[in-house]
Coordinates of C-alpha atoms in Angstrom, one line a residue:
X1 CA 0.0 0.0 0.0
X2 CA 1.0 3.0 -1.5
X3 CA 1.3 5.8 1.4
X4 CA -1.1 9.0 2.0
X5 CA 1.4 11.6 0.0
X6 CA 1.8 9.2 -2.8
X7 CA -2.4 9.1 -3.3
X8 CA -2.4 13.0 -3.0
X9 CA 0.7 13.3 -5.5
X10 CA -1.4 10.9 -7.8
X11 CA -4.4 12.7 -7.4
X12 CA -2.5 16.3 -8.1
X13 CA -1.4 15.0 -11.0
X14 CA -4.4 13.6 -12.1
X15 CA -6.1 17.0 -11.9
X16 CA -3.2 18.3 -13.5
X17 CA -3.7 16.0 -16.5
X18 CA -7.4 17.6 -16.8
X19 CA -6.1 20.6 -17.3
X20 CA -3.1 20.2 -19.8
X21 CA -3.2 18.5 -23.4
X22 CA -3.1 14.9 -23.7
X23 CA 1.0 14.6 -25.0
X24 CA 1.9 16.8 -22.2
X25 CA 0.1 14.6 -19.7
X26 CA 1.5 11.0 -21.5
X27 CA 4.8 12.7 -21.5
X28 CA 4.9 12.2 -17.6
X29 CA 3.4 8.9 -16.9
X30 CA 4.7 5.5 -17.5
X31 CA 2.6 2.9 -19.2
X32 CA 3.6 0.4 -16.8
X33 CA 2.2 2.0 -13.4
X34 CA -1.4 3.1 -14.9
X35 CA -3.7 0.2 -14.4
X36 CA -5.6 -1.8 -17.6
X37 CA -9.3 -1.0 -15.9
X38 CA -10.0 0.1 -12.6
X39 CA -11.1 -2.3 -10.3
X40 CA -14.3 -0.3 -9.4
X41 CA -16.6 2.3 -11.4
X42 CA -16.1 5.7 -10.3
X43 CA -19.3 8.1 -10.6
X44 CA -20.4 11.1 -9.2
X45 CA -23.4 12.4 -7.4
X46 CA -25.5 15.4 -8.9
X47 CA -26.2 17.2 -6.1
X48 CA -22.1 17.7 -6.3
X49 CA -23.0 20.1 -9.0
X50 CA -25.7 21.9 -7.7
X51 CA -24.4 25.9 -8.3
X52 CA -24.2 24.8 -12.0
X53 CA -25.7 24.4 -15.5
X54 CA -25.9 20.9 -16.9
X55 CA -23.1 21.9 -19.6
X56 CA -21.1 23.0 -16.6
X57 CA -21.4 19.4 -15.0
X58 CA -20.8 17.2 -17.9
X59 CA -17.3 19.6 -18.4
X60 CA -16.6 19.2 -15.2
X61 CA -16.9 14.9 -15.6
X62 CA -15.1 15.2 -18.7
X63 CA -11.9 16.6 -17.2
X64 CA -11.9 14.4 -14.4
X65 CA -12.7 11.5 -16.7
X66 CA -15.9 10.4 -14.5
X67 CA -18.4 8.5 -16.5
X68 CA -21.5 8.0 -15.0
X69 CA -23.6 10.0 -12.7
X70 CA -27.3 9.6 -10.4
X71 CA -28.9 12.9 -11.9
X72 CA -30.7 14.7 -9.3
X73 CA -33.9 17.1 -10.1
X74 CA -31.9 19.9 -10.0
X75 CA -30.6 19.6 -13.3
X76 CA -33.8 17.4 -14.9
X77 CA -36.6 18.3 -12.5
X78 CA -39.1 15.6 -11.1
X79 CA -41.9 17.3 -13.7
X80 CA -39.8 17.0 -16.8
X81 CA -41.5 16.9 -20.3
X82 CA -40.7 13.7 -22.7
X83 CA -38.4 16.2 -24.6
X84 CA -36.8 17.8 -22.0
X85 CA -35.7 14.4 -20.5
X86 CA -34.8 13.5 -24.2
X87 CA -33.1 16.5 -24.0
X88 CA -30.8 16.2 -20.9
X89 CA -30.2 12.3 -21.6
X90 CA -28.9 13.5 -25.2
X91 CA -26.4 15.5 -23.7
X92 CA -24.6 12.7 -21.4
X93 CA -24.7 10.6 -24.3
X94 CA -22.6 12.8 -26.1
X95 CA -20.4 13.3 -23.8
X96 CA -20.1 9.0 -23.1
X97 CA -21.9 9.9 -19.7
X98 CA -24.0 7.2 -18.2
X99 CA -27.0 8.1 -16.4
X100 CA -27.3 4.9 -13.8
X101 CA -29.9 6.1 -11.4
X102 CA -31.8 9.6 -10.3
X103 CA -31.7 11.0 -6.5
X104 CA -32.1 11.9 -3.9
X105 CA -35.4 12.5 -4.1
X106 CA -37.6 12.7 -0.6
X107 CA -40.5 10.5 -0.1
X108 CA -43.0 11.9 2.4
X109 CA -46.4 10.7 0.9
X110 CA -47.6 8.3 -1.5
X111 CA -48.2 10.9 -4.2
X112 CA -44.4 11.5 -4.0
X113 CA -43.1 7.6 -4.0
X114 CA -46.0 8.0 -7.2
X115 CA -43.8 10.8 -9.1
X116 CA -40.8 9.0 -8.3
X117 CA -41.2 5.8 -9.6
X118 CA -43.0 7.5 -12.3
X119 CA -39.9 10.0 -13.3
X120 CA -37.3 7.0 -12.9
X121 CA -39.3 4.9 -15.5
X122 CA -39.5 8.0 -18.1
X123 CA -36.0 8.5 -17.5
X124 CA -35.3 4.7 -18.4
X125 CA -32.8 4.2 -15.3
X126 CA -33.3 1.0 -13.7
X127 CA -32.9 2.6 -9.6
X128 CA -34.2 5.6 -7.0
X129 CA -31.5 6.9 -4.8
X130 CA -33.9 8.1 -2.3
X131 CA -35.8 8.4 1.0
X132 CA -39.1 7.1 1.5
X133 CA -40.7 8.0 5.4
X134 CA -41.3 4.1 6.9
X135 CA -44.3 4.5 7.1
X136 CA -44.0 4.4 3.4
X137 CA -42.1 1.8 2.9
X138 CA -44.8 -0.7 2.3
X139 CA -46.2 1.1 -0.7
X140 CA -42.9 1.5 -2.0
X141 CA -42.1 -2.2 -2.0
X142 CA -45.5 -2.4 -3.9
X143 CA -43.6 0.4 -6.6
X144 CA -40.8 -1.4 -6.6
X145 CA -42.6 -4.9 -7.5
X146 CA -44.5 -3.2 -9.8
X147 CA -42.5 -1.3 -12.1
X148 CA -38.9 -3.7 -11.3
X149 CA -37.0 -0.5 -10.1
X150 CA -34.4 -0.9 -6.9
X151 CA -34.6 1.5 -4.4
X152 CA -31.7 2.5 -2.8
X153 CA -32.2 4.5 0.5
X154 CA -30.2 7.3 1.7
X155 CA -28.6 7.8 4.9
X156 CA -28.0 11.2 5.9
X157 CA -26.1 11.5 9.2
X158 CA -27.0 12.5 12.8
X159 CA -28.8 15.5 11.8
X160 CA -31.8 12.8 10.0
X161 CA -34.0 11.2 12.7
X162 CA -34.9 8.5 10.0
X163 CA -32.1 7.5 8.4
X164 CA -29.0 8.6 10.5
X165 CA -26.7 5.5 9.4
X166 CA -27.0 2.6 6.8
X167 CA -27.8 0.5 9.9
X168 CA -31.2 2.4 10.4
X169 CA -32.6 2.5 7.0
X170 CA -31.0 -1.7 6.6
X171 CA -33.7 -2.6 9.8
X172 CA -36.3 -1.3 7.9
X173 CA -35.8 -3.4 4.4
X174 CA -33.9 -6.2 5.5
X175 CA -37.1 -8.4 5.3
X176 CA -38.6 -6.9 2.4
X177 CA -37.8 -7.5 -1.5
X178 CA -34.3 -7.6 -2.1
X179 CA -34.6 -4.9 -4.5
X180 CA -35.0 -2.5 -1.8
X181 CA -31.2 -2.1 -0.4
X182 CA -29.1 0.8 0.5
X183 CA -27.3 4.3 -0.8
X184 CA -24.5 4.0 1.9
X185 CA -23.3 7.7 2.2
X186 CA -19.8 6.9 3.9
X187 CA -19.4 10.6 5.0
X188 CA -22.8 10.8 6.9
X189 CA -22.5 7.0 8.2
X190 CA -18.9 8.0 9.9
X191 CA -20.3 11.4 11.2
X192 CA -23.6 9.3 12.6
X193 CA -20.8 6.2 14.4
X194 CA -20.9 3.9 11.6
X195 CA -17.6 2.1 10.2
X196 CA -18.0 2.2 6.4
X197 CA -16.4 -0.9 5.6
X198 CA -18.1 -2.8 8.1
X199 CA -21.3 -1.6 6.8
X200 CA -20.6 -2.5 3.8
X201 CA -19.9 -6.2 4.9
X202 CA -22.6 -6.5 7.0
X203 CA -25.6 -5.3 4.5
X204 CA -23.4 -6.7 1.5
X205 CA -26.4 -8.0 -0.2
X206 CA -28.4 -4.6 -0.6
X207 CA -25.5 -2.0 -1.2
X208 CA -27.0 -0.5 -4.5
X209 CA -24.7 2.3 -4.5
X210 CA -22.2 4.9 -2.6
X211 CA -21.9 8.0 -2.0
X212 CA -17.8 8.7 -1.5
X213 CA -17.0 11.7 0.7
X214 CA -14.7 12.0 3.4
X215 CA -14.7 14.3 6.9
X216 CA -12.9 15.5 9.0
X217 CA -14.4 13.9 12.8
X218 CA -15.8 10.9 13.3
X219 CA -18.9 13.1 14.8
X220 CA -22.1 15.1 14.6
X221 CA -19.2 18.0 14.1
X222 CA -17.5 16.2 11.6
X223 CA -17.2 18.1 8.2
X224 CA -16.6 17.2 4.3
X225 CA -13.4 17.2 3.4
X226 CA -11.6 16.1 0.4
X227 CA -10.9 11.7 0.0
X228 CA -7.5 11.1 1.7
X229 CA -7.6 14.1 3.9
X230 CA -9.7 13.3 6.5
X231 CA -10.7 10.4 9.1
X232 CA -12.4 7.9 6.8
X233 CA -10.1 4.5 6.1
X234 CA -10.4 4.0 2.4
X235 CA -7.8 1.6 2.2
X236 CA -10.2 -0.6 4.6
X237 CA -13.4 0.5 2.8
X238 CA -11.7 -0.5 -1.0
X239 CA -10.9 -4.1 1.0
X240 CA -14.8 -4.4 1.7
X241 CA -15.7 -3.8 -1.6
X242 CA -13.2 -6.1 -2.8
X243 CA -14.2 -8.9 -0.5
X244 CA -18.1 -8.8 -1.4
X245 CA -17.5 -7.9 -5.3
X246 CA -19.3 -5.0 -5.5
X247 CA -20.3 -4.3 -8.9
X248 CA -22.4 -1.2 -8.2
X249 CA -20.8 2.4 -8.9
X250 CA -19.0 4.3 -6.5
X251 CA -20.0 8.2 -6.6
X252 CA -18.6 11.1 -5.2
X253 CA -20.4 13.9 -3.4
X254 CA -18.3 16.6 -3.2
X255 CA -19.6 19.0 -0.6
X256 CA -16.4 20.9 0.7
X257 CA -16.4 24.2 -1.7
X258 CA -20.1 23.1 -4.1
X259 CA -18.8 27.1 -5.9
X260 CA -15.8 25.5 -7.1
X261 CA -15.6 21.8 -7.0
X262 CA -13.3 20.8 -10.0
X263 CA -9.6 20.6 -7.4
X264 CA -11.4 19.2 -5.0
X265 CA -13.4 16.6 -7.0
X266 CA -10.1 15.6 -9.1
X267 CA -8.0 15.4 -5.6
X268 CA -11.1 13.1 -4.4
X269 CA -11.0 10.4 -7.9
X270 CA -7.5 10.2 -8.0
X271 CA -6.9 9.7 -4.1
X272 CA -9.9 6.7 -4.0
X273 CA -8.8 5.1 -7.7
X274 CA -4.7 5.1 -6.0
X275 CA -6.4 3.3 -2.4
X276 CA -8.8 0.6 -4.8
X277 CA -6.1 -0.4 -7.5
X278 CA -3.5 -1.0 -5.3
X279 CA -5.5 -3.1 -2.8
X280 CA -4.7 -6.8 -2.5

């Protein structure tokens, strides 16, 4: 294992590489060190993106080479028009984006768990990142049987009194259809006294996706940070993955500076791709 400065050094060249031309970046790398295909699928959140246009984002995942993305409303709203969804799905297209899921989107009656099943099927993505109330929960299993879309819920930390931790939203679907599983926020499960990587082993079978941040404390005071500069054990979270095969993407939520996230986003990829691919 590679040590902390040699993941930041990666990851400064990495965002350097973004921002120079392709010769001048091949010119200091050698062949030999840069893995075939990374062992896991780095996306990113869209919320990371909030302060900007839709062009803005997909420039942004372009020069950090990040290649798929869980769209939130703020850039194709929950009420979105056939050709506006046609629209905004032509655009990551073109730019070899993949649009894997939508979310978050909050669930607090059934009309709402209605729109969002009902926007994830006209957006064609096969899963919800989002958080239905429990006392919702059993008409969303009814959604999810119905229309064959995963839901993945949320947690959001010690400020949410439903979902604080991936171990609060798992005691609520662990006996329900397995295609109701978990959005494991690692940032907000560390701030709320969860270890990542063992949640991630213990609810192996219903991690749909991740949200990748890391903070600062291991507390309710804990703030984002960028990936490598903070408390969060990546090196033991990349193990966990390993170990259960996790096929699902991995998406960063960069929340330190949402005016200008590019540094920070690139520092973030390049820190988590040096932890996975050099993990035994």
């Amino acid at each position: 294992m590679s040590t902390r400065r040699n993941f930041l050094l990666q990851a400064s060249l990495g965002l350097a590489a973004t921002s120079f031309s392709p010769l001048m970046a091949a010119a200091g790398r050698k062949s030999d060190t840069i893995p075939a295909k990374d062992k896991l699928s780095v996306g990113v959140a869209g919320y990371t993106f909030a302060q900007f246009s839709l062009d803005q984002a997909i420039s942004m995942m372009q020069r950090t080479n990040i290649r798929h993305i869980s769209v939130k409303d703020i850039h194709l709203p929950l009420n979105s028009s056939p050709e506006q969804i046609q629209q905004v799905l032509g655009k990551f297209k073109d730019a070899g984006i993949n649009v894997y899921a939508v979310g978050v989107i909050y669930m607090k009656t059934r009309q709402a768990v209605d729109e969002a099943f009902s926007y994830a099927q006209r957006v064609g993505v096969p899963m919800i990142v989002g958080v239905p109330t429990p006392e919702l929960l059993d008409y969303t299993e009814e959604k999810v049987k119905a229309t064959n879309i995963r839901i993945a819920i949320h947690n959001h930390g010690p400020e949410d009194a439903l979902y604080p931790g991936p171990e609060n939203a798992w005691k609520h679907i662990r006996n329900r259809d397995a295609r109701m599983g978990l959005c494991i926020d690692i940032g907000h499960a560390t701030r709320a006294g969860e270890d990542p990587a063992k949640a991630v082993l213990a609810y192996k079978e219903r991690v749909f996706d991740l949200h990748l941040k890391d903070v600062t404390q291991a507390s309710k005071d804990g703030k984002a940070t960028e990936i490598g500069r903070g408390v969060i054990r990546f090196d033991q979270l990349a193990s966990a993955l390993e170990k259960i095969k996790y096929k699902g993407i991995c998406s960063i939520e960069y929340e330190k500076n949402m005016t200008d996230p590019l540094p920070g986003i690139a520092e973030s990829v390049g820190y988590f791709k040096g932890v996975v691919n050099t993990v035994k």
